PDB file of C-alpha atoms in Angstrom:
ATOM      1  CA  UNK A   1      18.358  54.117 -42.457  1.00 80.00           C
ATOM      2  CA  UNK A   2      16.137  53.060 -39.866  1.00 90.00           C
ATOM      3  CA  UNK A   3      12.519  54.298 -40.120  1.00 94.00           C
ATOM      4  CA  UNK A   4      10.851  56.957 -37.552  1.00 96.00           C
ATOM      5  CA  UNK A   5       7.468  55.476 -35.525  1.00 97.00           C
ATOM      6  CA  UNK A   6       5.380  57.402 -33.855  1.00 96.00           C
ATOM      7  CA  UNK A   7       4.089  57.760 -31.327  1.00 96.00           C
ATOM      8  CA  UNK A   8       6.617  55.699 -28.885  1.00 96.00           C
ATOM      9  CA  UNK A   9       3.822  54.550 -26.642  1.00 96.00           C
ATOM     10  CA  UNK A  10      -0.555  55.152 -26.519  1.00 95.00           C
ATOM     11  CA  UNK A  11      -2.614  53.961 -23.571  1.00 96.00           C
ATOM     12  CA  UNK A  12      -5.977  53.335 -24.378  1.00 94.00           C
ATOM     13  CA  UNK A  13      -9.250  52.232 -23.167  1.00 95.00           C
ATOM     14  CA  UNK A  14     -10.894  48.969 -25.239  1.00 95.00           C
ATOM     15  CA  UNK A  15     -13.159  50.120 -27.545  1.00 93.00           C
ATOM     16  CA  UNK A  16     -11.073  53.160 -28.772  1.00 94.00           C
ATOM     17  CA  UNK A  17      -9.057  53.798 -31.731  1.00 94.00           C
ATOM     18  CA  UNK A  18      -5.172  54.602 -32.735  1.00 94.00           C
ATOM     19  CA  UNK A  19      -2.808  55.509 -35.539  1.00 96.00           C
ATOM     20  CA  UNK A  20       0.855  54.386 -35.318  1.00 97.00           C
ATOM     21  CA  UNK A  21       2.859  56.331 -37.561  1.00 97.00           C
ATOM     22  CA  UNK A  22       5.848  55.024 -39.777  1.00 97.00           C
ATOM     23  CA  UNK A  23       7.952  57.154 -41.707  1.00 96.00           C
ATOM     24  CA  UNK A  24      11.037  57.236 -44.004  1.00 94.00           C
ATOM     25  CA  UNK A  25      13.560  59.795 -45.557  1.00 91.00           C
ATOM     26  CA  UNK A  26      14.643  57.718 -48.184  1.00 88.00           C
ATOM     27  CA  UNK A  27      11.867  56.103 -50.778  1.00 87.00           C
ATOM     28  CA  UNK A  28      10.311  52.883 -49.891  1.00 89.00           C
ATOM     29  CA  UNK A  29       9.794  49.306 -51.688  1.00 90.00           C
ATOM     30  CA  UNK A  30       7.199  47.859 -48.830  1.00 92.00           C
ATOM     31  CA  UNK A  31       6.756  48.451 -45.465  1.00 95.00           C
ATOM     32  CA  UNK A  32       5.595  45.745 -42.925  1.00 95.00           C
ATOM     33  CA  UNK A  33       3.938  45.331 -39.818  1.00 96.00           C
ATOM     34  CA  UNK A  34       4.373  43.982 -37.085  1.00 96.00           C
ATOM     35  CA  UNK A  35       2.993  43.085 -33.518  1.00 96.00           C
ATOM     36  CA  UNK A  36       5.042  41.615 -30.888  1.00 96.00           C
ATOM     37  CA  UNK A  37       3.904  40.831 -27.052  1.00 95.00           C
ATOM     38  CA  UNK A  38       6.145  40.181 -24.327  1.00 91.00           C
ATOM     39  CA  UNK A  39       8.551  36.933 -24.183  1.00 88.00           C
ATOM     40  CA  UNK A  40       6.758  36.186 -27.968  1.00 92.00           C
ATOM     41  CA  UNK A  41       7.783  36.416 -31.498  1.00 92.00           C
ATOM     42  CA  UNK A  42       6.846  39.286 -33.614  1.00 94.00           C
ATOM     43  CA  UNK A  43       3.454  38.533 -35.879  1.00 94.00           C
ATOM     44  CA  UNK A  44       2.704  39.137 -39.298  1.00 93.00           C
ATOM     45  CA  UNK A  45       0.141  42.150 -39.491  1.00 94.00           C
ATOM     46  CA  UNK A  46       0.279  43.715 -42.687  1.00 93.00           C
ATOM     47  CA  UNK A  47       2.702  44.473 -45.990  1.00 93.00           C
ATOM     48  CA  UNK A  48       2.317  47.100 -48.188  1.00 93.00           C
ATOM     49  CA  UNK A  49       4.052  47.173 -51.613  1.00 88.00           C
ATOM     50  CA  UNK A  50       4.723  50.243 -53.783  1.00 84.00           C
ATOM     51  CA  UNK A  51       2.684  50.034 -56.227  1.00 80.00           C
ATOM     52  CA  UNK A  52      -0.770  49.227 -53.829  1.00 80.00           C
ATOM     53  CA  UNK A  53      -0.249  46.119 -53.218  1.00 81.00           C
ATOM     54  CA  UNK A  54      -1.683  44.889 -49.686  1.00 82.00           C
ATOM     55  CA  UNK A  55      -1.127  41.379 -47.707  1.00 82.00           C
ATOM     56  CA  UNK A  56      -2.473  41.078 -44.424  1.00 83.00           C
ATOM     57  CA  UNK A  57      -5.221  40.223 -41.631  1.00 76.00           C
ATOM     58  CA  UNK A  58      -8.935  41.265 -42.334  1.00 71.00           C
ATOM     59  CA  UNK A  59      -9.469  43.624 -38.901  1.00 76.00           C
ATOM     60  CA  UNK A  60      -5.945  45.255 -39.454  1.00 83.00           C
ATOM     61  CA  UNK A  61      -6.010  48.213 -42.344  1.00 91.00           C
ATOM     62  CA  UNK A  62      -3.102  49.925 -43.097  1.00 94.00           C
ATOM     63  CA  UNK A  63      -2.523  53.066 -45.743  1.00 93.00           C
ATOM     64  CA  UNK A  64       0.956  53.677 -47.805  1.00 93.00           C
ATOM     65  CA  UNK A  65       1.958  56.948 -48.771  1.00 92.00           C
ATOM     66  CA  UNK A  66       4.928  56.715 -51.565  1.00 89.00           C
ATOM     67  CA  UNK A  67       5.263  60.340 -52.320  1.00 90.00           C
ATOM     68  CA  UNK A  68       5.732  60.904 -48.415  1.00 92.00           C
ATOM     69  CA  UNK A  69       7.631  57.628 -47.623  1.00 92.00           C
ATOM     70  CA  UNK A  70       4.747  57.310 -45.312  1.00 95.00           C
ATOM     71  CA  UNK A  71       2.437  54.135 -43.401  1.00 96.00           C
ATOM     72  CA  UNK A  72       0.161  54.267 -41.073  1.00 96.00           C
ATOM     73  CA  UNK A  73      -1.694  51.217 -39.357  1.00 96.00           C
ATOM     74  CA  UNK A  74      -4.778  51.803 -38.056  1.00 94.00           C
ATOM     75  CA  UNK A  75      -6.365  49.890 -35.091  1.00 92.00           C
ATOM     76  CA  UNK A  76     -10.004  50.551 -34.549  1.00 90.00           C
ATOM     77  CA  UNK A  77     -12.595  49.267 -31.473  1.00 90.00           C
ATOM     78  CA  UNK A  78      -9.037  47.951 -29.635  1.00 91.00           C
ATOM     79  CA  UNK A  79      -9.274  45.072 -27.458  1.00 92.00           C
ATOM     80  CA  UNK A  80      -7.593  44.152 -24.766  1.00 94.00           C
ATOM     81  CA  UNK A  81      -5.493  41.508 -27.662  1.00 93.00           C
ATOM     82  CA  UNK A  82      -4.268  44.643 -29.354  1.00 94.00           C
ATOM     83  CA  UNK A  83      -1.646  44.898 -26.273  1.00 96.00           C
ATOM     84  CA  UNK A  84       1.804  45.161 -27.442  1.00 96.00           C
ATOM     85  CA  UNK A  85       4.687  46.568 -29.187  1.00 96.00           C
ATOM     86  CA  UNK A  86       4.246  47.288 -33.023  1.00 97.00           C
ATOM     87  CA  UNK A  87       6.972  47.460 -35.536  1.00 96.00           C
ATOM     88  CA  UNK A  88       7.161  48.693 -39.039  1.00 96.00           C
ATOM     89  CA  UNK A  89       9.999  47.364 -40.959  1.00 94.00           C
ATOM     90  CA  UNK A  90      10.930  48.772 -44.534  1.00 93.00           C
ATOM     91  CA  UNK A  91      12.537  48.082 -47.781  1.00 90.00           C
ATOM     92  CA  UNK A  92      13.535  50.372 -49.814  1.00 85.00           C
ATOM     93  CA  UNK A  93      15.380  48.745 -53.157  1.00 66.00           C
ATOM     94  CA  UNK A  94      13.133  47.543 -56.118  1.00 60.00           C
ATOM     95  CA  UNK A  95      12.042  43.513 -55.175  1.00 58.00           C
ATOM     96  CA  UNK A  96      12.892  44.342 -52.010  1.00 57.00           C
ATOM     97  CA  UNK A  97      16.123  42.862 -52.015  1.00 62.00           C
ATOM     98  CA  UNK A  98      17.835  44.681 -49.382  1.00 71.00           C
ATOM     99  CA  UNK A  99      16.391  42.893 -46.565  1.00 79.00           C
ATOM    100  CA  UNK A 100      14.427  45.375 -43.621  1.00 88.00           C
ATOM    101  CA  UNK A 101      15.163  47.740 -41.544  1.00 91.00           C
ATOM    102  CA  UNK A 102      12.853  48.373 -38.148  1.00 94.00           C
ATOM    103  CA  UNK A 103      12.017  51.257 -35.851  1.00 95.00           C
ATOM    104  CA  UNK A 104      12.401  51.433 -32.776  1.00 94.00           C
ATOM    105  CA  UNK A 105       8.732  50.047 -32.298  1.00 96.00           C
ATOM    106  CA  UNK A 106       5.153  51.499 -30.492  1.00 97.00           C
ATOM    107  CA  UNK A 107       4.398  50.458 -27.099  1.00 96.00           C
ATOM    108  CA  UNK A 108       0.519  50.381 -27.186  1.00 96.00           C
ATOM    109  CA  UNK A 109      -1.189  49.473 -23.940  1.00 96.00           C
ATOM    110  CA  UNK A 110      -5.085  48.706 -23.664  1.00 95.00           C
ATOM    111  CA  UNK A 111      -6.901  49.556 -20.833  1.00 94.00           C
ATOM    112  CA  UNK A 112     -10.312  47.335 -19.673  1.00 91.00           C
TER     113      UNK A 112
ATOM    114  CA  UNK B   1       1.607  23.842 -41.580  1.00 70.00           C
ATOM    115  CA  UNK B   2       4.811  23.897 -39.002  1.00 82.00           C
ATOM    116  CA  UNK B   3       6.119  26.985 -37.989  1.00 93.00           C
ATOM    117  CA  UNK B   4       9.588  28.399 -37.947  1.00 97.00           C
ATOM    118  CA  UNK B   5      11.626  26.631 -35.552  1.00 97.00           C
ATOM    119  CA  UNK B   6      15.326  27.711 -33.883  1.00 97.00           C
ATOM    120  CA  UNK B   7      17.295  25.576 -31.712  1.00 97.00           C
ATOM    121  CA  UNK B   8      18.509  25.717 -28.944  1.00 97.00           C
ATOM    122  CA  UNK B   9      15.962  28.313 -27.055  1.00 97.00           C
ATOM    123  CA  UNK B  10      18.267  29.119 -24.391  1.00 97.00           C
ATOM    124  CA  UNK B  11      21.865  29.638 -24.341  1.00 97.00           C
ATOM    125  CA  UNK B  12      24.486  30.883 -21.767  1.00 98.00           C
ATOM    126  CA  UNK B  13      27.761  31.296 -23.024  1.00 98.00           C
ATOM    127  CA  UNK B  14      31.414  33.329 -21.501  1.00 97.00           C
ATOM    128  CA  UNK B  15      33.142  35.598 -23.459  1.00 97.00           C
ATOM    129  CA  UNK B  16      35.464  34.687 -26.173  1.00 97.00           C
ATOM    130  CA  UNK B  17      33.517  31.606 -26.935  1.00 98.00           C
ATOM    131  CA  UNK B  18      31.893  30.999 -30.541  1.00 98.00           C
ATOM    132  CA  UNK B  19      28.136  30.007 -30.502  1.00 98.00           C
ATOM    133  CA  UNK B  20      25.960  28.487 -33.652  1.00 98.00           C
ATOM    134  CA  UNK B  21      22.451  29.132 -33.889  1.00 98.00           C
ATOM    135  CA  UNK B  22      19.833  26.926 -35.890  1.00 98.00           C
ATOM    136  CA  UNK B  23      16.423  27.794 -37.409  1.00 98.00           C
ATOM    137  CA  UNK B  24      14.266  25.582 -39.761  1.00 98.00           C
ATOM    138  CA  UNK B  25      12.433  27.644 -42.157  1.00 97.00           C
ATOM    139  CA  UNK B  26       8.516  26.569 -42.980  1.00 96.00           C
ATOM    140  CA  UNK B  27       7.879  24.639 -45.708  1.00 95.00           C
ATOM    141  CA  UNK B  28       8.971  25.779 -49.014  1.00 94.00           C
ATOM    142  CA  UNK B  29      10.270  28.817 -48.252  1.00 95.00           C
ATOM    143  CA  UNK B  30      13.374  29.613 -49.462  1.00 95.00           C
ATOM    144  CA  UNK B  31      14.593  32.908 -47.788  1.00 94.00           C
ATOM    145  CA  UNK B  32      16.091  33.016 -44.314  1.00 96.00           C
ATOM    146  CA  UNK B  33      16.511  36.433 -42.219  1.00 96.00           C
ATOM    147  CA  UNK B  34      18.338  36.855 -38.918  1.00 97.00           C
ATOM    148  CA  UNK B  35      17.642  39.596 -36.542  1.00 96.00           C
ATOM    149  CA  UNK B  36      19.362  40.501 -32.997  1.00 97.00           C
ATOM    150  CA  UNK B  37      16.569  42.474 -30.550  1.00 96.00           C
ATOM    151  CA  UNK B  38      18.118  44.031 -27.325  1.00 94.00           C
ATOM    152  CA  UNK B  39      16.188  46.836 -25.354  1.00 90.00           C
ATOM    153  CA  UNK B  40      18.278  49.315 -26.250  1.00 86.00           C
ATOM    154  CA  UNK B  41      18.829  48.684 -30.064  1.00 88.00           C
ATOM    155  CA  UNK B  42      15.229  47.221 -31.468  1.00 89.00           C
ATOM    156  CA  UNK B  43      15.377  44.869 -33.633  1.00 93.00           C
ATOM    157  CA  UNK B  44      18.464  44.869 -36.251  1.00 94.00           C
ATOM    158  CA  UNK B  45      18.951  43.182 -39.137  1.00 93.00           C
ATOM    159  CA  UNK B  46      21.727  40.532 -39.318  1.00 95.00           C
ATOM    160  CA  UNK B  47      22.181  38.845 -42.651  1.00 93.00           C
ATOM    161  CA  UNK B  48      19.419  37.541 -45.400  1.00 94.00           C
ATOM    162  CA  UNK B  49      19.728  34.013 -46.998  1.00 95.00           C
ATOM    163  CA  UNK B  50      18.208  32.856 -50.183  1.00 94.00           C
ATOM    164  CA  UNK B  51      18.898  29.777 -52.319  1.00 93.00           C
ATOM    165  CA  UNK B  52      21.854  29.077 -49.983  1.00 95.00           C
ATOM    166  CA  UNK B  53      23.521  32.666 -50.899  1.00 94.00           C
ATOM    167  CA  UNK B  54      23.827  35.521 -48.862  1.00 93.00           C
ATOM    168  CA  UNK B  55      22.100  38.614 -50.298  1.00 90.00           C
ATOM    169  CA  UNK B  56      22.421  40.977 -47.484  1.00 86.00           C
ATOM    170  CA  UNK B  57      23.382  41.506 -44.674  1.00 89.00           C
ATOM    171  CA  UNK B  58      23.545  44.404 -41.598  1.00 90.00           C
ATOM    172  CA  UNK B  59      26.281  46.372 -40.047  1.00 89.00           C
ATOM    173  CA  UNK B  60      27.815  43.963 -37.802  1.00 94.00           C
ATOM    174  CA  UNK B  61      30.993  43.141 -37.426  1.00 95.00           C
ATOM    175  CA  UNK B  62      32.521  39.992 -39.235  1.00 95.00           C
ATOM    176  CA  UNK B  63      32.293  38.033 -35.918  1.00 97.00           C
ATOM    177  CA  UNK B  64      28.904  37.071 -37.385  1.00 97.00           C
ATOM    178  CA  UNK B  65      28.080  35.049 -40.119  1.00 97.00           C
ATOM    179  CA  UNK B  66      25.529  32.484 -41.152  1.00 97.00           C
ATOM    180  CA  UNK B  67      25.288  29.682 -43.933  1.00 97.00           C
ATOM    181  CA  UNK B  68      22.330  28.192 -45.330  1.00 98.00           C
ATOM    182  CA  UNK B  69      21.775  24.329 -46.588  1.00 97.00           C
ATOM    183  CA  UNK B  70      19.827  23.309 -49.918  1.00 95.00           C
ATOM    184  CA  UNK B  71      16.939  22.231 -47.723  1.00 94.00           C
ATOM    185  CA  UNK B  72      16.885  26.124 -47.035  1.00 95.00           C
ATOM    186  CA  UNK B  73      18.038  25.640 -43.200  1.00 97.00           C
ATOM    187  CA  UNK B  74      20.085  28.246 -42.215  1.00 98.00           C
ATOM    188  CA  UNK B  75      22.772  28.689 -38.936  1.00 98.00           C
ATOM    189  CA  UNK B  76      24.110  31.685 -37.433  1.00 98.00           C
ATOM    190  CA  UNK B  77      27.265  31.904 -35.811  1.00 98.00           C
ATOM    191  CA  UNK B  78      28.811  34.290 -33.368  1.00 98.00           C
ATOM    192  CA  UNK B  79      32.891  34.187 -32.886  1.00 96.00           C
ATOM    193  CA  UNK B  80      34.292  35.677 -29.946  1.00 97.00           C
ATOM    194  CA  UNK B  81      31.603  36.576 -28.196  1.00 98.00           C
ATOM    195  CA  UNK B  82      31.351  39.985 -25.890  1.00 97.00           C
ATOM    196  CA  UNK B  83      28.940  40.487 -23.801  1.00 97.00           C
ATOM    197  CA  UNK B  84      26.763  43.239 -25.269  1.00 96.00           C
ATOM    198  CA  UNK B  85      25.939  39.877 -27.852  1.00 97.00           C
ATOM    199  CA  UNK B  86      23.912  39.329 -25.181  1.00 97.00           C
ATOM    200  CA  UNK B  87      20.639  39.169 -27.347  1.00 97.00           C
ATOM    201  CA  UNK B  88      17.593  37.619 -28.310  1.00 97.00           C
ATOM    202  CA  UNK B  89      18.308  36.227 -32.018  1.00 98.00           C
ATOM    203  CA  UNK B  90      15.192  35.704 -34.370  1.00 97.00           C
ATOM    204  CA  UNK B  91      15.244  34.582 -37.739  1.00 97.00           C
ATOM    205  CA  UNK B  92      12.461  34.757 -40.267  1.00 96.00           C
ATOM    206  CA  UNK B  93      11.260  32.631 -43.086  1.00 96.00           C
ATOM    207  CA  UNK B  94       9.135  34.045 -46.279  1.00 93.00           C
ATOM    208  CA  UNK B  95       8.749  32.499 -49.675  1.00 92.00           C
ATOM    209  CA  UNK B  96      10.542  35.469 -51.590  1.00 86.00           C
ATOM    210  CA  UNK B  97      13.218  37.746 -50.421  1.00 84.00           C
ATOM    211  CA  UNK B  98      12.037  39.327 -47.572  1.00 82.00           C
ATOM    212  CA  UNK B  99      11.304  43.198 -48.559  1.00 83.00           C
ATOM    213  CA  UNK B 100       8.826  41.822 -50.866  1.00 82.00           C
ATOM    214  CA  UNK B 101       7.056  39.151 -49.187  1.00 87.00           C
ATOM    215  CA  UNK B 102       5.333  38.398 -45.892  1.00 90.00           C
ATOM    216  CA  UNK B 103       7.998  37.195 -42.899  1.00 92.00           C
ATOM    217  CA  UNK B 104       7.197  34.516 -40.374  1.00 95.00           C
ATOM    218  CA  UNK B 105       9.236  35.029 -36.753  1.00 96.00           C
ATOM    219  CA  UNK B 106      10.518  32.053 -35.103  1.00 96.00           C
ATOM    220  CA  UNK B 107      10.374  31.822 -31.471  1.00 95.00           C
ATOM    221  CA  UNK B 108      13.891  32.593 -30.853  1.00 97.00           C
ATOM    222  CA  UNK B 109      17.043  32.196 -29.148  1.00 97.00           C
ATOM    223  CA  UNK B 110      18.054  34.100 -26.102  1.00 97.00           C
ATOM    224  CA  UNK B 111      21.472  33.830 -25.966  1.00 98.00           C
ATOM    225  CA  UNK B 112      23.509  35.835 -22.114  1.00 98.00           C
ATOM    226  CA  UNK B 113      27.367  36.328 -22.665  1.00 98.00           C
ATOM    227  CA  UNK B 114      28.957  36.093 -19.154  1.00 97.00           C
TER     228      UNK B 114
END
């Protein structure tokens, strides 16, 4: 079952903050994130294991919420980089053996 | 430390052809993921390859199907192709089976069904 993002798109000025939302109805393994700009390949961001686990780049922070089947990434002082769409991708058996499943992605567009 | 490669970058094919994809993992990692991203769809997952064995794989249909080699390089292939195949493919590498371990995207192939 494909996870729920949210919001589908955020314009923002540099220097400001956002929240994209990631949520599941069934219980999760990990969840990963993803950015991915135009023409390019999706980049590593973050992964989250159950259990509080955490892999990812040192200006990206991310929070897991396994009673809610809940992520969130959180983006804060954007710059004009931070353009692009953002994925979460999930896992829900134990080991995550059963490969992941993406939404349908964030547009998130930063503003000079 | 080379990145994830896939050959060719660019394909154009007509329907009812077959097409095979390539990617080259990085080094040392043993698990091989293929997505397909359209506009309409996101990005869906295809098939996972570990140790040369299959270990999951999407809902498509059995047109596609992939293999992967003891030096952990996978292929992809497409049978009969349609034209909503029309599609960039990506695959990803990671050391561990995917859902537990961080994913590196290869550049992709964009691959038009006339």
């Amino acid at each position: 079952q494909q996870p729920v993002q949210s919001p589908q798109a955020v314009i923002l000025r540099e220097g400001e903050d956002a929240v994209i939302n990631c949520s599941s109805s069934k219980a999760l393994y990990s969840v990963h994130w993803y950015r991915q700009k135009h023409g390019e390949a999706p980049v590593f961001l973050m992964i989250l294991l159950k259990g509080g686990e955490q892999k990812g780049h040192e200006k990206i922070s991310a929070s897991f919420n396994e009673k809610k089947q809940q992520s969130s990434l959180y983006l804060t002082a954007s710059q004009l980089s931070y353009s692009g769409t953002y994925f979460c991708g999930t896992a829900y058996s134990g080991g995550g053996a059963d490969g992941l499943t993406f939404g349908k992605g964030t547009h998130l567009i930063i503003q000079p | 430390k080379a990145g994830v490669t896939q050959t060719p970058r660019y394909l154009i094919k007509t329907r009812g052809q077959q097409v095979t994809l390539s990617c080259s993992p990085i080094s040392g990692h043993r698990s091989v993921s293929w997505y397909q991203q359209t506009p309409g769809q996101g990005l869906q997952f295809l098939f996972e390859y570990f140790s040369e064995t299959q270990r999951n794989k999407g809902n498509f249909p059995g047109r596609f199907s992939g293999r992967q080699f003891s030096n952990s390089r996978s292929e992809m292939n497409v049978s009969t192709l349609e034209l909503g195949d029309s599609a960039l493919y990506l695959c990803a590498s990671s050391l561990a089976l995917a859902g537990g371990d961080t994913q590196y995207f290869g550049p992709g192939t964009r691959l038009t069904v006339l």
